[in-house]
Short mmCIF file of C-alpha atoms in Angstrom, two decimals:
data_model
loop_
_atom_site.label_atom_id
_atom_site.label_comp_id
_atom_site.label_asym_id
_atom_site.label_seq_id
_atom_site.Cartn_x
_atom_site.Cartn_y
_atom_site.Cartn_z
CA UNK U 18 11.38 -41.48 23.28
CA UNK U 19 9.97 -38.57 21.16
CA UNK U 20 10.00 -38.53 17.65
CA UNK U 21 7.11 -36.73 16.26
CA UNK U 22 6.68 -33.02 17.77
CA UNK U 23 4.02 -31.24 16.77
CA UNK U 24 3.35 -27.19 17.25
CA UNK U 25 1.54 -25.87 14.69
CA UNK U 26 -0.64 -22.82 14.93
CA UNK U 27 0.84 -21.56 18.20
CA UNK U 28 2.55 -18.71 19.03
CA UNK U 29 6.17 -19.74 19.02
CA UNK U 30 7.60 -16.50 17.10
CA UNK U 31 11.81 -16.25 16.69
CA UNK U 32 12.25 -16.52 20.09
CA UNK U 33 10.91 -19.85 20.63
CA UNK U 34 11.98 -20.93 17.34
CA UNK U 35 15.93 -20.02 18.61
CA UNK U 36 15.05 -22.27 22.22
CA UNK U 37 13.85 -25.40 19.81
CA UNK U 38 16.84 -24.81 17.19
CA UNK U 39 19.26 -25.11 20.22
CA UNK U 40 17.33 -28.25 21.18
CA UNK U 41 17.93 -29.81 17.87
CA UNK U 42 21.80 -29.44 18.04
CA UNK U 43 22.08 -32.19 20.54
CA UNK U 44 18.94 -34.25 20.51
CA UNK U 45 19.32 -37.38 18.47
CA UNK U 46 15.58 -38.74 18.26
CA UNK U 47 13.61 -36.09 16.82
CA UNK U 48 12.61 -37.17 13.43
CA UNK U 49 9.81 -34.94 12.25
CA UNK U 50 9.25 -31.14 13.72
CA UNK U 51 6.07 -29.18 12.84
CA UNK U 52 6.39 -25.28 13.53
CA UNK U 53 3.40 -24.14 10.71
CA UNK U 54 1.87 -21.33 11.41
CA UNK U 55 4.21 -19.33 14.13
CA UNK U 56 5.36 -16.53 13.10
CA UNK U 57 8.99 -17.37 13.28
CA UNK U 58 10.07 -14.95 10.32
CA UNK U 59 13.34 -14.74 8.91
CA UNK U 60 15.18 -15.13 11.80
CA UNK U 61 13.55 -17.73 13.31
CA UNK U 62 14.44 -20.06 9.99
CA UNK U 63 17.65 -18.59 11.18
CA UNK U 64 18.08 -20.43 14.33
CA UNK U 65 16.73 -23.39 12.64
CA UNK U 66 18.74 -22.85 10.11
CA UNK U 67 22.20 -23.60 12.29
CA UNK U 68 20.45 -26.50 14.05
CA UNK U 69 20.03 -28.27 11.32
CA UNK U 70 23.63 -27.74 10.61
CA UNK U 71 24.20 -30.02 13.63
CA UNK U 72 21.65 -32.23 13.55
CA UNK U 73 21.67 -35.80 12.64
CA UNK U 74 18.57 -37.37 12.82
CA UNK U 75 15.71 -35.02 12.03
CA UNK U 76 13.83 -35.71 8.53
CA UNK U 77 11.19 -34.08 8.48
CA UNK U 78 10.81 -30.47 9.08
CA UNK U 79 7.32 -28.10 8.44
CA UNK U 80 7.71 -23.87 8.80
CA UNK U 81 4.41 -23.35 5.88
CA UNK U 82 3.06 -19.96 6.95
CA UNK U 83 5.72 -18.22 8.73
CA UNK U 84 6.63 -15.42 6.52
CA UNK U 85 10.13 -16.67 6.72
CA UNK U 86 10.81 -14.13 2.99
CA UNK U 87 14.04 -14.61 0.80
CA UNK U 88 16.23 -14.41 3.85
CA UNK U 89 14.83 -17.21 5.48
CA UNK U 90 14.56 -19.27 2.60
CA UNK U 91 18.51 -18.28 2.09
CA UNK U 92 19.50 -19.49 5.73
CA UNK U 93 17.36 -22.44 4.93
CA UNK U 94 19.28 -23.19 1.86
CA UNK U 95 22.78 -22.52 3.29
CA UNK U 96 21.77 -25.52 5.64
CA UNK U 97 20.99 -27.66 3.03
CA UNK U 98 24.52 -27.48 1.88
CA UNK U 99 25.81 -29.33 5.16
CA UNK U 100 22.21 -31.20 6.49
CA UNK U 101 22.59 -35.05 5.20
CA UNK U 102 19.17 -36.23 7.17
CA UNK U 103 16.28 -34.20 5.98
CA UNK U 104 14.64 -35.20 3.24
CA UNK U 105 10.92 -33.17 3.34
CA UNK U 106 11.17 -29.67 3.87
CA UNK U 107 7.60 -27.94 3.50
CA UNK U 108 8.18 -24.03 2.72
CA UNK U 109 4.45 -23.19 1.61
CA UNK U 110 2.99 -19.68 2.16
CA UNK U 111 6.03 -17.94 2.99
CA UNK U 112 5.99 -14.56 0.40
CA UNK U 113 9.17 -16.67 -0.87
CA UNK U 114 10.27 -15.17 -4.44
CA UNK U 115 12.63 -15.28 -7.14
CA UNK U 116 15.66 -14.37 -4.78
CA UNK U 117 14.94 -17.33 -2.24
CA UNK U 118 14.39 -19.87 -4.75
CA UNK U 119 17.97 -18.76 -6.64
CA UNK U 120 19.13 -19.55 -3.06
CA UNK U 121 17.08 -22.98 -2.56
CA UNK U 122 18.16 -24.04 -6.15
CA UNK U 123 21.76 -23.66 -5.03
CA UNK U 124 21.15 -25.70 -1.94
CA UNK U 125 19.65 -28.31 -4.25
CA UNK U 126 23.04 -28.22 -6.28
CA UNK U 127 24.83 -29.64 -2.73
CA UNK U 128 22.38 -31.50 -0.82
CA UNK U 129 21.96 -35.08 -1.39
CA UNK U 130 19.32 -36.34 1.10
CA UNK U 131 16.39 -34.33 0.51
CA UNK U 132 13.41 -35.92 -1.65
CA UNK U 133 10.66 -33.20 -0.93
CA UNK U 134 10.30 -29.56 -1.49
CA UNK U 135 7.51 -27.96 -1.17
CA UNK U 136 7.06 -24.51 -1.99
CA UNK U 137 3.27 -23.94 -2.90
CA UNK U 138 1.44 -20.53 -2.69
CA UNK U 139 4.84 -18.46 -2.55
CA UNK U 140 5.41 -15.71 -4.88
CA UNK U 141 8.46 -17.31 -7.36
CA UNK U 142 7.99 -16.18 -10.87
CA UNK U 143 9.82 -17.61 -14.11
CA UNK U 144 12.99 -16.37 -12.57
CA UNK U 145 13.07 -18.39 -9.98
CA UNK U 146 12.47 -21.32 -12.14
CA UNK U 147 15.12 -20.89 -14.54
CA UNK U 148 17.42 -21.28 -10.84
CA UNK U 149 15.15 -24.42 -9.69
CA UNK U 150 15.29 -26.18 -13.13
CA UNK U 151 19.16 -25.57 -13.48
CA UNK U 152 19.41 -27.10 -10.27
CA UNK U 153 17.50 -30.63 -11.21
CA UNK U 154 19.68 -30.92 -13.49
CA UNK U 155 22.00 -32.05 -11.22
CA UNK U 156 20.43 -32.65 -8.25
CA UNK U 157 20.02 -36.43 -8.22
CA UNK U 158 17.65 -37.18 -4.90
CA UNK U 159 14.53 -34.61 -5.08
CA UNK U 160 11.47 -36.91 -6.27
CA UNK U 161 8.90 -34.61 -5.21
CA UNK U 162 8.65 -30.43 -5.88
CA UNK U 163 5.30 -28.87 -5.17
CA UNK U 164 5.10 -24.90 -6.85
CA UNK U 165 1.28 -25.21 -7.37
CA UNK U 166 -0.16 -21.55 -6.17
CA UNK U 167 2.76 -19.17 -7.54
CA UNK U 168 3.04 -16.89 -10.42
CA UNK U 169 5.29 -19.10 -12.96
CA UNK U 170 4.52 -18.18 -16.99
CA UNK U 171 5.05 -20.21 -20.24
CA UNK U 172 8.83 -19.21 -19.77
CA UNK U 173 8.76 -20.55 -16.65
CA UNK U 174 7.09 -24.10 -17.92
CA UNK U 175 9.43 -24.09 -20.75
CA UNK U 176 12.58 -24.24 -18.27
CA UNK U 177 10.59 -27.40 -16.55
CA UNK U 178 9.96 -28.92 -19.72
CA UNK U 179 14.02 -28.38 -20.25
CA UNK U 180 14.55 -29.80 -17.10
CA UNK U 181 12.49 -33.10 -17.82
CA UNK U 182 14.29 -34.09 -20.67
CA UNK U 183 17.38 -34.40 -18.36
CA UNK U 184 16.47 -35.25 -14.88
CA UNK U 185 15.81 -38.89 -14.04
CA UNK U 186 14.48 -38.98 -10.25
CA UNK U 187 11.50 -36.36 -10.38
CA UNK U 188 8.37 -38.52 -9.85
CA UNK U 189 6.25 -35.92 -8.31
CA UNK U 190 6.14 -32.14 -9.79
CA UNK U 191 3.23 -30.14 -9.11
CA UNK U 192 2.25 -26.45 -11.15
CA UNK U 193 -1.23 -26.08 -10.59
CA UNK U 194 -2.82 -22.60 -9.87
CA UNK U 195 0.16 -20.62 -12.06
CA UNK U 196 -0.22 -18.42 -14.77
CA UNK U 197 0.77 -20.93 -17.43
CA UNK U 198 -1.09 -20.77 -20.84
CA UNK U 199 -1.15 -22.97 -23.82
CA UNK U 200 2.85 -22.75 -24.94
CA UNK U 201 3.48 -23.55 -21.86
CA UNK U 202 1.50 -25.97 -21.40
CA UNK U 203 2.62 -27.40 -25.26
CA UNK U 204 5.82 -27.55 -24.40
CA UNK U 205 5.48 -29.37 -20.86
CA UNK U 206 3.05 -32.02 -22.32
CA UNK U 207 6.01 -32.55 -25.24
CA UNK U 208 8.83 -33.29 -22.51
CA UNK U 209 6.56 -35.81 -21.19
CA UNK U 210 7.26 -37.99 -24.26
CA UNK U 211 10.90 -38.26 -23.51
CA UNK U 212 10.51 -38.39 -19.26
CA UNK U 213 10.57 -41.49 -17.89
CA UNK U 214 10.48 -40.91 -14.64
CA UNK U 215 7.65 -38.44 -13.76
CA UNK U 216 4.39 -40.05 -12.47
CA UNK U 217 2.48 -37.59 -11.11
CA UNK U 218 1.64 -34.51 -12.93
CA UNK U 219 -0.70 -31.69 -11.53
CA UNK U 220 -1.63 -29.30 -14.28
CA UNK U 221 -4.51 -27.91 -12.79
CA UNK U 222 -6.10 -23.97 -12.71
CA UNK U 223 -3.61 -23.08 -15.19
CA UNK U 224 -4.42 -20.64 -18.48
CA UNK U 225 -5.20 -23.35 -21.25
CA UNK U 226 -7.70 -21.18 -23.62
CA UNK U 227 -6.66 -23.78 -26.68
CA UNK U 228 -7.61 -27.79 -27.89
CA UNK U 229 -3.85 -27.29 -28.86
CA UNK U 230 -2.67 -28.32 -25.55
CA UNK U 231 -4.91 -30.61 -24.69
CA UNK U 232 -4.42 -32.68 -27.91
CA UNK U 233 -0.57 -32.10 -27.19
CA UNK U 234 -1.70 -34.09 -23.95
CA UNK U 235 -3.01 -36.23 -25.35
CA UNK U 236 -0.04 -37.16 -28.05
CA UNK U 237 2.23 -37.34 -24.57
CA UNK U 238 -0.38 -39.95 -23.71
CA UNK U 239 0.43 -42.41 -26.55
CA UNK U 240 3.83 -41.80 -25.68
CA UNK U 241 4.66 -41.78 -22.18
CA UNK U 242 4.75 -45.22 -20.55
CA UNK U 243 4.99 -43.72 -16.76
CA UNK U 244 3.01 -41.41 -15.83
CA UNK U 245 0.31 -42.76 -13.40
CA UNK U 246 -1.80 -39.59 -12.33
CA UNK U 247 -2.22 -36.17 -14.57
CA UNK U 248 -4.55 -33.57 -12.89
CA UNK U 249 -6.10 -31.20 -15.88
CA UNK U 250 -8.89 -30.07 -13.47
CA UNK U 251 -10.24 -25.99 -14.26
CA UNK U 252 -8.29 -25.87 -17.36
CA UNK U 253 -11.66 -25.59 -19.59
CA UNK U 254 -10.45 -28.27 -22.43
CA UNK U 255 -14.23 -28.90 -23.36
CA UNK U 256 -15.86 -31.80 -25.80
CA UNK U 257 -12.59 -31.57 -28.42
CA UNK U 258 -9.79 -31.55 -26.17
CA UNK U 259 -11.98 -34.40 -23.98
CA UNK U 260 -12.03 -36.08 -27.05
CA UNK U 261 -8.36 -35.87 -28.20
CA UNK U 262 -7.49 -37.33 -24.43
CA UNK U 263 -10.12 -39.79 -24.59
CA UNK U 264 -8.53 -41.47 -28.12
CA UNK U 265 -5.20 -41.33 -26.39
CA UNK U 266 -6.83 -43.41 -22.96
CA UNK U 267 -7.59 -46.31 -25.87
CA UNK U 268 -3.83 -46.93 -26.03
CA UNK U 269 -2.63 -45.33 -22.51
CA UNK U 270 -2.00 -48.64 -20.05
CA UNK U 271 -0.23 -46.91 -17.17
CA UNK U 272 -2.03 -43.90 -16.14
CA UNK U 273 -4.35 -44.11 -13.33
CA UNK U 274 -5.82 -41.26 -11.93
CA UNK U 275 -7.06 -38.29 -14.30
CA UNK U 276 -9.05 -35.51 -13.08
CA UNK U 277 -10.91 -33.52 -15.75
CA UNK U 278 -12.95 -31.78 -12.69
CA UNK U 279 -14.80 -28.01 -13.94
CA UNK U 280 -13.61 -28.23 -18.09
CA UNK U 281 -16.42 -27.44 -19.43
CA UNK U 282 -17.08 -30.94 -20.89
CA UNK U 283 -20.78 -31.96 -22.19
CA UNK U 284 -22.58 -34.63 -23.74
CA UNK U 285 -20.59 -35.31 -26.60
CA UNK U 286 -17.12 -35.37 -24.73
CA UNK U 287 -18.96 -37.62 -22.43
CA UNK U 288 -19.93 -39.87 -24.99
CA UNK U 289 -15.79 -39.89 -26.29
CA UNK U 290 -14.79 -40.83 -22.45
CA UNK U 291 -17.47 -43.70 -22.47
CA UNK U 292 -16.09 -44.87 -25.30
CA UNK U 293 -12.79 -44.95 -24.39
CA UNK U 294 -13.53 -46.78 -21.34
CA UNK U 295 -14.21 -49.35 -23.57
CA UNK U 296 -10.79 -50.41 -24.79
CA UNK U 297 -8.96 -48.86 -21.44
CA UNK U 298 -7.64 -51.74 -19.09
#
């Protein structure tokens, strides 16, 4: 019995996508259904769209890189109203904006199944945030959002930062590669001391020009008792803001994983690390 079908990087276009869409109204196996990289556009998410409407087992379901717009995204959403299986839906590199993640966010409102959302390297902007964020607000079952690669501003991190203060399932959440500079970045690295939740932060390639931030980090540090893995990587923090997070590692005893790769870190914020390794367990 088949479960797992995948058909990436073929040339399955709307056409094919509408044949597999009327496939999934009646088969009750099909679990997980990879169609990256096809070329099914907005009307192919279309005829996905209404399978999924009738479908009662599928959970997993990949369309990255299919140019599948706003109006895909919308059909997408719509589905996500009725659909009470899925729970990863991977959107990535699909010239999505601020219009299909208004339209994603209000699928969030509705759905209750769905734990993973990724929409990295779209094009959704602070806008599109403000829609997302209002949405975790209430939304009560996504644990994982991916937005790394898109064009979301200090505005935009300040709606997340909102947003952590009040949602309670997030564990995953993942900015890296946005335009985000150091108020952003302040005022994300605040709401960490009052999540509880969040355990994985990625951080990385944004605009920090300031030791501000990172020593706001670093405060969240001493703070937050569950975060596990915080990605900082190409954010150029140097020797001082190395050795605000390294004072904060002394006390830290639940994160895990920190990646300080390309930060422009010498001798002397080696030397801070080293010493911090010291009293870390």
């Amino acid at each position: 019995t088949l479960i797992t079908l995948n058909l990436e990087c073929n040339r399955i276009e709307h056409v094919g996508a509408q044949y597999l869409a009327n496939g999934l109204r009646n088969n009750t196996t099909l679990t997980t259904l990879n169609l990256g990289q096809n070329q099914i556009g907005a009307s192919g998410a279309q005829h996905l769209a209404d399978g999924l409407r009738h479908n009662k087992t599928l959970t997993t379901l990949c369309l990255k890189s299919n140019q599948i717009g706003d109006v895909g995204a919308q059909h997408l959403a719509n589905a996500l109203r009725d659909n009470t299986t899925l729970i990863t839906l991977r959107l990535e590199f699909n010239q999505i904006g601020d219009v299909g993640a208004q339209d994603l966010a209000k699928g969030l409102r509705h759905n209750t199944t769905l734990t993973a959302l990724n929409l990295d390297n779209n094009k959704i902007k602070d806008v599109g945030v403000q829609h997302l964020t209002d949405a975790l607000r209430r939304n009560t079952t996504l644990t994982t959002l991916d937005l790394d690669s898109n064009q979301i501003g200090d505005v935009g991190a300040r709606h997340f930062a909102d947003a952590l203060r009040h949602n309670t399932t997030l564990t995953t959440l993942c900015l890296g590669g946005n335009d985000i500079g150091d108020v952003g970045a302040v005022h994300l690295a605040d709401a960490l001391q009052h999540n509880a939740t969040l355990t994985t932060l990625n951080f990385a390639s944004n605009g920090i020009r300031d030791v501000v931030a990172a020593q706001h980090f670093a405060d969240a540090l001493q703070h937050n008792a569950t975060l596990t893995a915080l990605s900082l990587h190409n954010v150029r923090i140097g020797n001082t803001g190395a050795q605000y997070l390294a004072d904060a590692l002394r006390s830290n005893i639940t994160l895990t994983t920190l990646n300080f790769h390309n930060n422009a870190i010498g001798v002397l914020g080696a030397q801070h690390l080293a010493d911090a390794l010291r009293y870390n367990t």
